[in-house]
């Protein structure tokens, strides 16, 4: 996770640490290397610009230039600004004990179905009784996949064989929730290969009718800037409560993790760190910043 970004930032810090005396010019050179590392990590350009401006303001100030350990100070500033860039995150899911709905949406292959089960497991560990709702009628295998995952975590899966209207499936599922012994419905909605109007209209209709307590977008971290762009498009159509960034275990660059909040205003709530149903973590900007800086 983040190996490439980590290596780039270290190169910048090492270059500075190698200078005998810290001057404004070698600090500027260090910041240029930080900027290069962020760009190579596929961080959005406006994010890089804002980040470097903030870090420069701090780094060229008295606190750093007069400090006895300037590179350490620079590291602290980069850490603080990374945390500010990715946060704050409200980890409360705002669920009602009487019955709640979480809607998951995202492009095909983003990890949505897997994440439905991971989230189910996360909720079980916190005393909730989740059920999974097979509302992805676009991809025939998704229903079976969800059933297998539901069995794995021991959660009921609501399926309507032969259904064609996901709205009807969601509405019926919520009616069945008490009978199935559940108090949180996790809706696995349809994805497409690309953001398109038909998909957005369908999701917006489900959102309007069902009024989920939380709407999360599942995005694949490995797709970098595309992940950020799709988050922006979904947020315009749906008003997201959070992003779930999957496949972070395979993401050496970290561009999506660093850009999503700044570009969309929507915080990352969870990260997917593997294929297993327990590979879901709450997103804590401080922990991620620490991982990035080693
Ligand atoms: P969907 O089309 O959005 O429902 O995507 P799936 O849930 O079917 O996931 C697509 C692929 O990504 C599957 O092979 C999953 O096992 C894999 N996957 C999902 N989340 C993660 C993750 O956090 N890490 C890794 N390494 N693989 C993941």
PDB file of C-alpha atoms and ligand atoms in Angstrom:
ATOM      1  CA  UNK A   1       0.000   0.000   0.000  1.00  0.00           C
ATOM      2  CA  UNK A   2       1.354   3.428  -1.045  1.00  0.00           C
ATOM      3  CA  UNK A   3       4.877   2.112  -1.714  1.00  0.00           C
ATOM      4  CA  UNK A   4       5.466   4.411  -4.667  1.00  0.00           C
ATOM      5  CA  UNK A   5       4.219   7.522  -2.898  1.00  0.00           C
ATOM      6  CA  UNK A   6       6.230   6.611   0.173  1.00  0.00           C
ATOM      7  CA  UNK A   7       9.404   6.208  -1.883  1.00  0.00           C
ATOM      8  CA  UNK A   8       8.862   9.547  -3.626  1.00  0.00           C
ATOM      9  CA  UNK A   9       8.306  11.463  -0.401  1.00  0.00           C
ATOM     10  CA  UNK A  10      11.310   9.845   1.205  1.00  0.00           C
ATOM     11  CA  UNK A  11      13.466  10.874  -1.699  1.00  0.00           C
ATOM     12  CA  UNK A  12      12.382  14.480  -1.098  1.00  0.00           C
ATOM     13  CA  UNK A  13      13.064  14.361   2.622  1.00  0.00           C
ATOM     14  CA  UNK A  14      16.399  12.575   2.158  1.00  0.00           C
ATOM     15  CA  UNK A  15      17.551  15.211  -0.297  1.00  0.00           C
ATOM     16  CA  UNK A  16      16.830  17.895   2.275  1.00  0.00           C
ATOM     17  CA  UNK A  17      18.379  15.972   5.130  1.00  0.00           C
ATOM     18  CA  UNK A  18      21.571  15.650   3.066  1.00  0.00           C
ATOM     19  CA  UNK A  19      22.006  19.425   2.878  1.00  0.00           C
ATOM     20  CA  UNK A  20      24.326  20.820   5.516  1.00  0.00           C
ATOM     21  CA  UNK A  21      22.337  23.915   6.272  1.00  0.00           C
ATOM     22  CA  UNK A  22      18.745  24.473   5.400  1.00  0.00           C
ATOM     23  CA  UNK A  23      18.171  27.475   3.185  1.00  0.00           C
ATOM     24  CA  UNK A  24      15.090  28.782   1.475  1.00  0.00           C
ATOM     25  CA  UNK A  25      16.417  27.563  -1.846  1.00  0.00           C
ATOM     26  CA  UNK A  26      17.048  23.978  -0.799  1.00  0.00           C
ATOM     27  CA  UNK A  27      13.710  23.913   1.042  1.00  0.00           C
ATOM     28  CA  UNK A  28      12.072  24.972  -2.217  1.00  0.00           C
ATOM     29  CA  UNK A  29      13.901  22.174  -3.983  1.00  0.00           C
ATOM     30  CA  UNK A  30      12.610  19.734  -1.331  1.00  0.00           C
ATOM     31  CA  UNK A  31       9.067  20.967  -1.857  1.00  0.00           C
ATOM     32  CA  UNK A  32       9.474  20.542  -5.596  1.00  0.00           C
ATOM     33  CA  UNK A  33      10.372  16.907  -5.001  1.00  0.00           C
ATOM     34  CA  UNK A  34       7.341  16.484  -2.716  1.00  0.00           C
ATOM     35  CA  UNK A  35       5.196  17.914  -5.515  1.00  0.00           C
ATOM     36  CA  UNK A  36       6.743  15.523  -8.024  1.00  0.00           C
ATOM     37  CA  UNK A  37       6.082  12.559  -5.715  1.00  0.00           C
ATOM     38  CA  UNK A  38       2.416  13.546  -5.407  1.00  0.00           C
ATOM     39  CA  UNK A  39       2.001  13.977  -9.158  1.00  0.00           C
ATOM     40  CA  UNK A  40       3.602  10.609  -9.802  1.00  0.00           C
ATOM     41  CA  UNK A  41       1.225   9.116  -7.266  1.00  0.00           C
ATOM     42  CA  UNK A  42      -1.666  10.296  -9.489  1.00  0.00           C
ATOM     43  CA  UNK A  43      -2.932  12.871  -6.999  1.00  0.00           C
ATOM     44  CA  UNK A  44      -5.296  15.379  -8.699  1.00  0.00           C
ATOM     45  CA  UNK A  45      -3.544  18.535  -9.875  1.00  0.00           C
ATOM     46  CA  UNK A  46      -5.679  20.999  -7.840  1.00  0.00           C
ATOM     47  CA  UNK A  47      -5.039  18.855  -4.757  1.00  0.00           C
ATOM     48  CA  UNK A  48      -1.290  18.898  -5.358  1.00  0.00           C
ATOM     49  CA  UNK A  49      -1.302  22.666  -5.837  1.00  0.00           C
ATOM     50  CA  UNK A  50      -3.310  23.330  -2.680  1.00  0.00           C
ATOM     51  CA  UNK A  51      -1.252  20.872  -0.672  1.00  0.00           C
ATOM     52  CA  UNK A  52       2.109  22.305  -1.754  1.00  0.00           C
ATOM     53  CA  UNK A  53       0.906  25.838  -1.076  1.00  0.00           C
ATOM     54  CA  UNK A  54      -0.098  24.904   2.458  1.00  0.00           C
ATOM     55  CA  UNK A  55       3.093  22.983   3.143  1.00  0.00           C
ATOM     56  CA  UNK A  56       5.211  25.804   1.683  1.00  0.00           C
ATOM     57  CA  UNK A  57       3.546  28.407   3.867  1.00  0.00           C
ATOM     58  CA  UNK A  58       4.364  26.374   6.918  1.00  0.00           C
ATOM     59  CA  UNK A  59       7.747  25.056   5.843  1.00  0.00           C
ATOM     60  CA  UNK A  60       9.189  28.409   4.881  1.00  0.00           C
ATOM     61  CA  UNK A  61       8.049  29.932   8.127  1.00  0.00           C
ATOM     62  CA  UNK A  62      10.176  30.544  11.211  1.00  0.00           C
ATOM     63  CA  UNK A  63       9.091  27.360  12.914  1.00  0.00           C
ATOM     64  CA  UNK A  64      10.962  25.247  10.399  1.00  0.00           C
ATOM     65  CA  UNK A  65      13.735  27.434   9.065  1.00  0.00           C
ATOM     66  CA  UNK A  66      15.007  28.255  12.550  1.00  0.00           C
ATOM     67  CA  UNK A  67      14.441  24.844  13.969  1.00  0.00           C
ATOM     68  CA  UNK A  68      17.339  22.589  14.960  1.00  0.00           C
ATOM     69  CA  UNK A  69      15.779  19.652  13.151  1.00  0.00           C
ATOM     70  CA  UNK A  70      14.243  21.186  10.037  1.00  0.00           C
ATOM     71  CA  UNK A  71      13.693  17.963   8.090  1.00  0.00           C
ATOM     72  CA  UNK A  72      11.876  16.450  11.056  1.00  0.00           C
ATOM     73  CA  UNK A  73       9.765  19.585  11.185  1.00  0.00           C
ATOM     74  CA  UNK A  74       9.011  19.302   7.480  1.00  0.00           C
ATOM     75  CA  UNK A  75       7.916  15.698   7.976  1.00  0.00           C
ATOM     76  CA  UNK A  76       5.572  16.817  10.740  1.00  0.00           C
ATOM     77  CA  UNK A  77       4.084  19.481   8.478  1.00  0.00           C
ATOM     78  CA  UNK A  78       3.586  17.029   5.612  1.00  0.00           C
ATOM     79  CA  UNK A  79       1.923  14.615   8.058  1.00  0.00           C
ATOM     80  CA  UNK A  80      -0.411  17.318   9.417  1.00  0.00           C
ATOM     81  CA  UNK A  81      -1.364  18.487   5.946  1.00  0.00           C
ATOM     82  CA  UNK A  82      -2.004  14.934   4.733  1.00  0.00           C
ATOM     83  CA  UNK A  83      -4.362  14.422   7.664  1.00  0.00           C
ATOM     84  CA  UNK A  84      -6.122  17.713   6.923  1.00  0.00           C
ATOM     85  CA  UNK A  85      -6.420  16.795   3.248  1.00  0.00           C
ATOM     86  CA  UNK A  86      -8.113  13.440   3.884  1.00  0.00           C
ATOM     87  CA  UNK A  87     -10.286  14.344   6.866  1.00  0.00           C
ATOM     88  CA  UNK A  88     -12.213  14.874   8.954  1.00  0.00           C
ATOM     89  CA  UNK A  89     -14.235  11.662   8.888  1.00  0.00           C
ATOM     90  CA  UNK A  90     -17.390  11.061  10.857  1.00  0.00           C
ATOM     91  CA  UNK A  91     -17.318   7.353  11.657  1.00  0.00           C
ATOM     92  CA  UNK A  92     -20.862   7.256  12.974  1.00  0.00           C
ATOM     93  CA  UNK A  93     -23.077   5.465  10.464  1.00  0.00           C
ATOM     94  CA  UNK A  94     -26.185   7.205  11.826  1.00  0.00           C
ATOM     95  CA  UNK A  95     -28.252   4.025  11.864  1.00  0.00           C
ATOM     96  CA  UNK A  96     -31.538   3.696  13.712  1.00  0.00           C
ATOM     97  CA  UNK A  97     -31.912   0.582  15.867  1.00  0.00           C
ATOM     98  CA  UNK A  98     -35.496   0.313  14.619  1.00  0.00           C
ATOM     99  CA  UNK A  99     -34.324  -0.346  11.057  1.00  0.00           C
ATOM    100  CA  UNK A 100     -32.000   1.349   8.610  1.00  0.00           C
ATOM    101  CA  UNK A 101     -30.900   1.166   5.029  1.00  0.00           C
ATOM    102  CA  UNK A 102     -27.467   1.577   3.508  1.00  0.00           C
ATOM    103  CA  UNK A 103     -27.296   1.913  -0.241  1.00  0.00           C
ATOM    104  CA  UNK A 104     -24.112   0.903  -2.019  1.00  0.00           C
ATOM    105  CA  UNK A 105     -23.463   2.093  -5.523  1.00  0.00           C
ATOM    106  CA  UNK A 106     -20.477   2.060  -7.821  1.00  0.00           C
ATOM    107  CA  UNK A 107     -19.141   0.990 -11.172  1.00  0.00           C
ATOM    108  CA  UNK A 108     -18.931  -2.657 -12.145  1.00  0.00           C
ATOM    109  CA  UNK A 109     -15.850  -4.323 -10.758  1.00  0.00           C
ATOM    110  CA  UNK A 110     -15.313  -1.659  -8.101  1.00  0.00           C
ATOM    111  CA  UNK A 111     -15.870  -4.282  -5.398  1.00  0.00           C
ATOM    112  CA  UNK A 112     -19.437  -3.337  -4.502  1.00  0.00           C
ATOM    113  CA  UNK A 113     -20.815  -6.836  -3.947  1.00  0.00           C
ATOM    114  CA  UNK A 114     -17.797  -7.896  -1.909  1.00  0.00           C
ATOM    115  CA  UNK A 115     -18.068  -4.684   0.098  1.00  0.00           C
ATOM    116  CA  UNK A 116     -21.750  -5.372   0.871  1.00  0.00           C
ATOM    117  CA  UNK A 117     -20.665  -8.531   2.684  1.00  0.00           C
ATOM    118  CA  UNK A 118     -17.703  -6.833   4.366  1.00  0.00           C
ATOM    119  CA  UNK A 119     -19.965  -4.085   5.627  1.00  0.00           C
ATOM    120  CA  UNK A 120     -22.464  -6.699   6.811  1.00  0.00           C
ATOM    121  CA  UNK A 121     -19.742  -8.327   8.825  1.00  0.00           C
ATOM    122  CA  UNK A 122     -18.596  -4.998  10.224  1.00  0.00           C
ATOM    123  CA  UNK A 123     -22.162  -4.278  11.369  1.00  0.00           C
ATOM    124  CA  UNK A 124     -22.582  -7.754  12.889  1.00  0.00           C
ATOM    125  CA  UNK A 125     -19.480  -7.116  14.973  1.00  0.00           C
ATOM    126  CA  UNK A 126     -21.211  -3.994  16.310  1.00  0.00           C
ATOM    127  CA  UNK A 127     -24.406  -5.774  17.274  1.00  0.00           C
ATOM    128  CA  UNK A 128     -26.520  -5.049  14.201  1.00  0.00           C
ATOM    129  CA  UNK A 129     -28.389  -7.651  12.201  1.00  0.00           C
ATOM    130  CA  UNK A 130     -27.703  -6.854   8.572  1.00  0.00           C
ATOM    131  CA  UNK A 131     -29.344  -8.323   5.514  1.00  0.00           C
ATOM    132  CA  UNK A 132     -28.025  -8.098   1.990  1.00  0.00           C
ATOM    133  CA  UNK A 133     -30.362  -7.090  -0.815  1.00  0.00           C
ATOM    134  CA  UNK A 134     -29.652  -8.284  -4.354  1.00  0.00           C
ATOM    135  CA  UNK A 135     -30.638  -5.186  -6.311  1.00  0.00           C
ATOM    136  CA  UNK A 136     -27.910  -5.538  -8.932  1.00  0.00           C
ATOM    137  CA  UNK A 137     -30.014  -7.021 -11.693  1.00  0.00           C
ATOM    138  CA  UNK A 138     -27.571  -6.006 -14.455  1.00  0.00           C
ATOM    139  CA  UNK A 139     -24.967  -8.601 -13.695  1.00  0.00           C
ATOM    140  CA  UNK A 140     -26.566 -12.075 -13.408  1.00  0.00           C
ATOM    141  CA  UNK A 141     -23.662 -13.496 -11.406  1.00  0.00           C
ATOM    142  CA  UNK A 142     -23.986 -10.741  -8.788  1.00  0.00           C
ATOM    143  CA  UNK A 143     -27.034 -12.353  -7.193  1.00  0.00           C
ATOM    144  CA  UNK A 144     -25.364 -15.715  -6.761  1.00  0.00           C
ATOM    145  CA  UNK A 145     -22.178 -14.049  -5.542  1.00  0.00           C
ATOM    146  CA  UNK A 146     -24.156 -12.142  -2.921  1.00  0.00           C
ATOM    147  CA  UNK A 147     -25.896 -15.335  -1.796  1.00  0.00           C
ATOM    148  CA  UNK A 148     -22.566 -17.077  -1.320  1.00  0.00           C
ATOM    149  CA  UNK A 149     -21.181 -14.095   0.592  1.00  0.00           C
ATOM    150  CA  UNK A 150     -24.323 -13.861   2.741  1.00  0.00           C
ATOM    151  CA  UNK A 151     -23.924 -17.507   3.674  1.00  0.00           C
ATOM    152  CA  UNK A 152     -20.292 -16.905   4.525  1.00  0.00           C
ATOM    153  CA  UNK A 153     -21.082 -14.141   7.002  1.00  0.00           C
ATOM    154  CA  UNK A 154     -24.340 -15.719   8.200  1.00  0.00           C
ATOM    155  CA  UNK A 155     -26.630 -12.908   7.029  1.00  0.00           C
ATOM    156  CA  UNK A 156     -29.929 -13.274   5.155  1.00  0.00           C
ATOM    157  CA  UNK A 157     -29.893 -12.303   1.490  1.00  0.00           C
ATOM    158  CA  UNK A 158     -33.050 -10.945  -0.105  1.00  0.00           C
ATOM    159  CA  UNK A 159     -33.382 -12.158  -3.694  1.00  0.00           C
ATOM    160  CA  UNK A 160     -36.277 -12.002  -6.140  1.00  0.00           C
ATOM    161  CA  UNK A 161     -35.704 -14.476  -8.913  1.00  0.00           C
ATOM    162  CA  UNK A 162     -36.614 -13.107 -12.340  1.00  0.00           C
ATOM    163  CA  UNK A 163     -37.091  -9.560 -11.041  1.00  0.00           C
ATOM    164  CA  UNK A 164     -36.461  -6.770 -13.532  1.00  0.00           C
ATOM    165  CA  UNK A 165     -37.068  -3.647 -11.467  1.00  0.00           C
ATOM    166  CA  UNK A 166     -34.527  -2.967  -8.713  1.00  0.00           C
ATOM    167  CA  UNK A 167     -36.850  -0.396  -7.155  1.00  0.00           C
ATOM    168  CA  UNK A 168     -39.463  -3.060  -6.548  1.00  0.00           C
ATOM    169  CA  UNK A 169     -36.839  -5.426  -5.156  1.00  0.00           C
ATOM    170  CA  UNK A 170     -35.603  -2.797  -2.691  1.00  0.00           C
ATOM    171  CA  UNK A 171     -39.092  -1.868  -1.574  1.00  0.00           C
ATOM    172  CA  UNK A 172     -40.126  -5.500  -1.052  1.00  0.00           C
ATOM    173  CA  UNK A 173     -36.869  -6.237   0.750  1.00  0.00           C
ATOM    174  CA  UNK A 174     -37.495  -3.489   3.284  1.00  0.00           C
ATOM    175  CA  UNK A 175     -40.995  -4.822   3.938  1.00  0.00           C
ATOM    176  CA  UNK A 176     -39.491  -8.253   4.605  1.00  0.00           C
ATOM    177  CA  UNK A 177     -36.732  -6.945   6.866  1.00  0.00           C
ATOM    178  CA  UNK A 178     -38.454  -7.702  10.228  1.00  0.00           C
ATOM    179  CA  UNK A 179     -39.533 -11.158   9.066  1.00  0.00           C
ATOM    180  CA  UNK A 180     -35.937 -11.913   8.112  1.00  0.00           C
ATOM    181  CA  UNK A 181     -34.763 -10.863  11.568  1.00  0.00           C
ATOM    182  CA  UNK A 182     -32.682  -7.978  10.258  1.00  0.00           C
ATOM    183  CA  UNK A 183     -32.419  -4.324  11.231  1.00  0.00           C
ATOM    184  CA  UNK A 184     -30.067  -2.961   8.563  1.00  0.00           C
ATOM    185  CA  UNK A 185     -30.606  -3.546   4.860  1.00  0.00           C
ATOM    186  CA  UNK A 186     -27.546  -3.218   2.653  1.00  0.00           C
ATOM    187  CA  UNK A 187     -28.611  -2.595  -0.925  1.00  0.00           C
ATOM    188  CA  UNK A 188     -26.222  -3.937  -3.575  1.00  0.00           C
ATOM    189  CA  UNK A 189     -27.297  -1.840  -6.555  1.00  0.00           C
ATOM    190  CA  UNK A 190     -26.347  -2.226 -10.199  1.00  0.00           C
ATOM    191  CA  UNK A 191     -23.080  -0.999 -11.633  1.00  0.00           C
ATOM    192  CA  UNK A 192     -22.062  -0.271 -15.184  1.00  0.00           C
ATOM    193  CA  UNK A 193     -18.694  -0.204 -16.849  1.00  0.00           C
ATOM    194  CA  UNK A 194     -18.879   3.579 -17.123  1.00  0.00           C
ATOM    195  CA  UNK A 195     -20.886   6.350 -15.504  1.00  0.00           C
ATOM    196  CA  UNK A 196     -23.999   6.810 -17.652  1.00  0.00           C
ATOM    197  CA  UNK A 197     -27.286   8.618 -17.351  1.00  0.00           C
ATOM    198  CA  UNK A 198     -29.439   5.484 -17.236  1.00  0.00           C
ATOM    199  CA  UNK A 199     -27.482   4.201 -14.250  1.00  0.00           C
ATOM    200  CA  UNK A 200     -27.677   7.544 -12.480  1.00  0.00           C
ATOM    201  CA  UNK A 201     -31.414   7.828 -13.103  1.00  0.00           C
ATOM    202  CA  UNK A 202     -31.998   4.368 -11.704  1.00  0.00           C
ATOM    203  CA  UNK A 203     -29.936   5.037  -8.593  1.00  0.00           C
ATOM    204  CA  UNK A 204     -31.550   8.424  -8.063  1.00  0.00           C
ATOM    205  CA  UNK A 205     -34.987   6.778  -8.282  1.00  0.00           C
ATOM    206  CA  UNK A 206     -34.027   4.192  -5.640  1.00  0.00           C
ATOM    207  CA  UNK A 207     -32.594   6.957  -3.476  1.00  0.00           C
ATOM    208  CA  UNK A 208     -35.827   8.985  -3.760  1.00  0.00           C
ATOM    209  CA  UNK A 209     -38.164   6.090  -3.068  1.00  0.00           C
ATOM    210  CA  UNK A 210     -36.223   4.263  -0.361  1.00  0.00           C
ATOM    211  CA  UNK A 211     -34.525   7.268   1.263  1.00  0.00           C
ATOM    212  CA  UNK A 212     -31.583   5.288   2.610  1.00  0.00           C
ATOM    213  CA  UNK A 213     -29.990   6.430   5.870  1.00  0.00           C
ATOM    214  CA  UNK A 214     -26.579   6.273   4.243  1.00  0.00           C
ATOM    215  CA  UNK A 215     -25.487   6.222   0.606  1.00  0.00           C
ATOM    216  CA  UNK A 216     -21.952   5.043  -0.050  1.00  0.00           C
ATOM    217  CA  UNK A 217     -20.042   4.958  -3.269  1.00  0.00           C
ATOM    218  CA  UNK A 218     -17.664   2.059  -3.711  1.00  0.00           C
ATOM    219  CA  UNK A 219     -14.625   2.982  -5.820  1.00  0.00           C
ATOM    220  CA  UNK A 220     -11.541   1.075  -6.853  1.00  0.00           C
ATOM    221  CA  UNK A 221      -8.425   2.873  -5.575  1.00  0.00           C
ATOM    222  CA  UNK A 222      -6.334   1.347  -8.344  1.00  0.00           C
ATOM    223  CA  UNK A 223      -8.193   3.434 -10.933  1.00  0.00           C
ATOM    224  CA  UNK A 224      -6.655   6.630  -9.507  1.00  0.00           C
ATOM    225  CA  UNK A 225      -8.077   9.769 -11.105  1.00  0.00           C
ATOM    226  CA  UNK A 226     -10.954   7.828 -12.674  1.00  0.00           C
ATOM    227  CA  UNK A 227     -12.037   6.905  -9.154  1.00  0.00           C
ATOM    228  CA  UNK A 228     -12.078  10.578  -8.217  1.00  0.00           C
ATOM    229  CA  UNK A 229     -13.984  11.565 -11.362  1.00  0.00           C
ATOM    230  CA  UNK A 230     -16.617   8.894 -10.841  1.00  0.00           C
ATOM    231  CA  UNK A 231     -17.004   9.982  -7.197  1.00  0.00           C
ATOM    232  CA  UNK A 232     -17.695  13.504  -8.411  1.00  0.00           C
ATOM    233  CA  UNK A 233     -20.282  12.294 -10.955  1.00  0.00           C
ATOM    234  CA  UNK A 234     -22.090  10.072  -8.448  1.00  0.00           C
ATOM    235  CA  UNK A 235     -22.109  12.799  -5.820  1.00  0.00           C
ATOM    236  CA  UNK A 236     -23.743  15.214  -8.250  1.00  0.00           C
ATOM    237  CA  UNK A 237     -26.545  12.718  -8.904  1.00  0.00           C
ATOM    238  CA  UNK A 238     -27.016  11.263  -5.440  1.00  0.00           C
ATOM    239  CA  UNK A 239     -25.527  13.168  -2.505  1.00  0.00           C
ATOM    240  CA  UNK A 240     -23.208  10.608  -1.029  1.00  0.00           C
ATOM    241  CA  UNK A 241     -22.567  10.190   2.683  1.00  0.00           C
ATOM    242  CA  UNK A 242     -19.238   8.555   2.112  1.00  0.00           C
ATOM    243  CA  UNK A 243     -16.862   6.742  -0.161  1.00  0.00           C
ATOM    244  CA  UNK A 244     -15.582   3.226   0.355  1.00  0.00           C
ATOM    245  CA  UNK A 245     -12.199   2.931  -1.311  1.00  0.00           C
ATOM    246  CA  UNK A 246     -11.458  -0.674  -2.248  1.00  0.00           C
ATOM    247  CA  UNK A 247      -8.308  -2.530  -3.301  1.00  0.00           C
ATOM    248  CA  UNK A 248      -6.043  -0.257  -1.307  1.00  0.00           C
ATOM    249  CA  UNK A 249      -3.934  -3.342  -0.654  1.00  0.00           C
ATOM    250  CA  UNK A 250      -2.852  -3.222  -4.302  1.00  0.00           C
ATOM    251  CA  UNK A 251      -2.587   0.552  -4.636  1.00  0.00           C
ATOM    252  CA  UNK A 252       1.055   1.646  -4.631  1.00  0.00           C
ATOM    253  CA  UNK A 253       0.272   5.225  -5.599  1.00  0.00           C
ATOM    254  CA  UNK A 254      -2.449   6.526  -3.294  1.00  0.00           C
ATOM    255  CA  UNK A 255      -3.760   9.239  -5.650  1.00  0.00           C
ATOM    256  CA  UNK A 256      -7.419   8.448  -5.053  1.00  0.00           C
ATOM    257  CA  UNK A 257      -7.019   8.226  -1.280  1.00  0.00           C
ATOM    258  CA  UNK A 258      -5.444  11.675  -1.212  1.00  0.00           C
ATOM    259  CA  UNK A 259      -7.774  13.351  -3.709  1.00  0.00           C
ATOM    260  CA  UNK A 260     -11.343  12.141  -3.055  1.00  0.00           C
ATOM    261  CA  UNK A 261     -12.184  14.333  -0.064  1.00  0.00           C
ATOM    262  CA  UNK A 262     -10.644  17.512  -1.467  1.00  0.00           C
ATOM    263  CA  UNK A 263     -12.204  17.151  -4.919  1.00  0.00           C
ATOM    264  CA  UNK A 264     -15.687  15.973  -3.926  1.00  0.00           C
ATOM    265  CA  UNK A 265     -16.108  17.091  -0.323  1.00  0.00           C
ATOM    266  CA  UNK A 266     -17.190  13.540   0.485  1.00  0.00           C
ATOM    267  CA  UNK A 267     -15.098  11.745   3.088  1.00  0.00           C
ATOM    268  CA  UNK A 268     -13.738   8.245   2.650  1.00  0.00           C
ATOM    269  CA  UNK A 269     -15.468   6.199   5.354  1.00  0.00           C
ATOM    270  CA  UNK A 270     -13.946   2.778   4.811  1.00  0.00           C
ATOM    271  CA  UNK A 271     -11.127   1.144   2.918  1.00  0.00           C
ATOM    272  CA  UNK A 272     -11.026  -2.331   1.430  1.00  0.00           C
ATOM    273  CA  UNK A 273      -7.719  -4.039   2.055  1.00  0.00           C
ATOM    274  CA  UNK A 274      -8.238  -7.510   0.590  1.00  0.00           C
ATOM    275  CA  UNK A 275     -10.704  -9.958  -0.895  1.00  0.00           C
ATOM    276  CA  UNK A 276     -11.851 -11.563   2.353  1.00  0.00           C
ATOM    277  CA  UNK A 277     -15.046 -10.510   4.143  1.00  0.00           C
ATOM    278  CA  UNK A 278     -13.032  -9.133   7.072  1.00  0.00           C
ATOM    279  CA  UNK A 279     -10.781  -6.942   4.900  1.00  0.00           C
ATOM    280  CA  UNK A 280     -12.611  -3.682   5.622  1.00  0.00           C
ATOM    281  CA  UNK A 281     -11.188  -0.948   7.829  1.00  0.00           C
ATOM    282  CA  UNK A 282     -12.519   2.381   8.979  1.00  0.00           C
ATOM    283  CA  UNK A 283     -10.665   5.144   7.203  1.00  0.00           C
ATOM    284  CA  UNK A 284      -8.580   7.098   9.685  1.00  0.00           C
ATOM    285  CA  UNK A 285      -6.613   9.892   7.978  1.00  0.00           C
ATOM    286  CA  UNK A 286      -3.975   9.875  10.758  1.00  0.00           C
ATOM    287  CA  UNK A 287      -3.286   6.174  10.279  1.00  0.00           C
ATOM    288  CA  UNK A 288      -3.076   6.534   6.520  1.00  0.00           C
ATOM    289  CA  UNK A 289      -0.761   9.542   6.790  1.00  0.00           C
ATOM    290  CA  UNK A 290       1.456   7.541   9.159  1.00  0.00           C
ATOM    291  CA  UNK A 291       1.509   4.627   6.727  1.00  0.00           C
ATOM    292  CA  UNK A 292       2.424   6.934   3.872  1.00  0.00           C
ATOM    293  CA  UNK A 293       5.277   8.484   5.803  1.00  0.00           C
ATOM    294  CA  UNK A 294       6.414   5.095   7.096  1.00  0.00           C
TER     295      UNK A 294
HETATM  296  P1  LIG B   1     -18.720  -5.390  -8.213  1.00  0.00           P
HETATM  297  O1  LIG B   1     -18.821  -5.657  -9.693  1.00  0.00           O
HETATM  298  O2  LIG B   1     -18.517  -3.942  -7.940  1.00  0.00           O
HETATM  299  O3  LIG B   1     -19.815  -5.979  -7.406  1.00  0.00           O
HETATM  300  O4  LIG B   1     -17.308  -6.049  -7.746  1.00  0.00           O
HETATM  301  P2  LIG B   1     -16.993  -7.383  -6.937  1.00  0.00           P
HETATM  302  O5  LIG B   1     -17.449  -7.269  -5.524  1.00  0.00           O
HETATM  303  O6  LIG B   1     -17.436  -8.555  -7.706  1.00  0.00           O
HETATM  304  O7  LIG B   1     -15.393  -7.306  -6.894  1.00  0.00           O
HETATM  305  C1  LIG B   1     -14.597  -7.358  -8.062  1.00  0.00           C
HETATM  306  C2  LIG B   1     -13.262  -8.042  -7.712  1.00  0.00           C
HETATM  307  O8  LIG B   1     -12.528  -7.217  -6.828  1.00  0.00           O
HETATM  308  C3  LIG B   1     -13.439  -9.376  -7.001  1.00  0.00           C
HETATM  309  O9  LIG B   1     -12.469 -10.278  -7.503  1.00  0.00           O
HETATM  310  C4  LIG B   1     -13.155  -9.029  -5.527  1.00  0.00           C
HETATM  311  O10 LIG B   1     -12.638 -10.138  -4.812  1.00  0.00           O
HETATM  312  C5  LIG B   1     -12.110  -7.956  -5.684  1.00  0.00           C
HETATM  313  N1  LIG B   1     -12.047  -7.041  -4.527  1.00  0.00           N
HETATM  314  C6  LIG B   1     -13.050  -6.338  -3.957  1.00  0.00           C
HETATM  315  N2  LIG B   1     -12.585  -5.564  -2.944  1.00  0.00           N
HETATM  316  C7  LIG B   1     -11.250  -5.788  -2.861  1.00  0.00           C
HETATM  317  C8  LIG B   1     -10.195  -5.271  -2.026  1.00  0.00           C
HETATM  318  O11 LIG B   1     -10.376  -4.427  -1.121  1.00  0.00           O
HETATM  319  N3  LIG B   1      -8.938  -5.759  -2.265  1.00  0.00           N
HETATM  320  C9  LIG B   1      -8.674  -6.677  -3.252  1.00  0.00           C
HETATM  321  N4  LIG B   1      -7.422  -7.068  -3.418  1.00  0.00           N
HETATM  322  N5  LIG B   1      -9.637  -7.160  -4.061  1.00  0.00           N
HETATM  323  C10 LIG B   1     -10.915  -6.727  -3.872  1.00  0.00           C
END
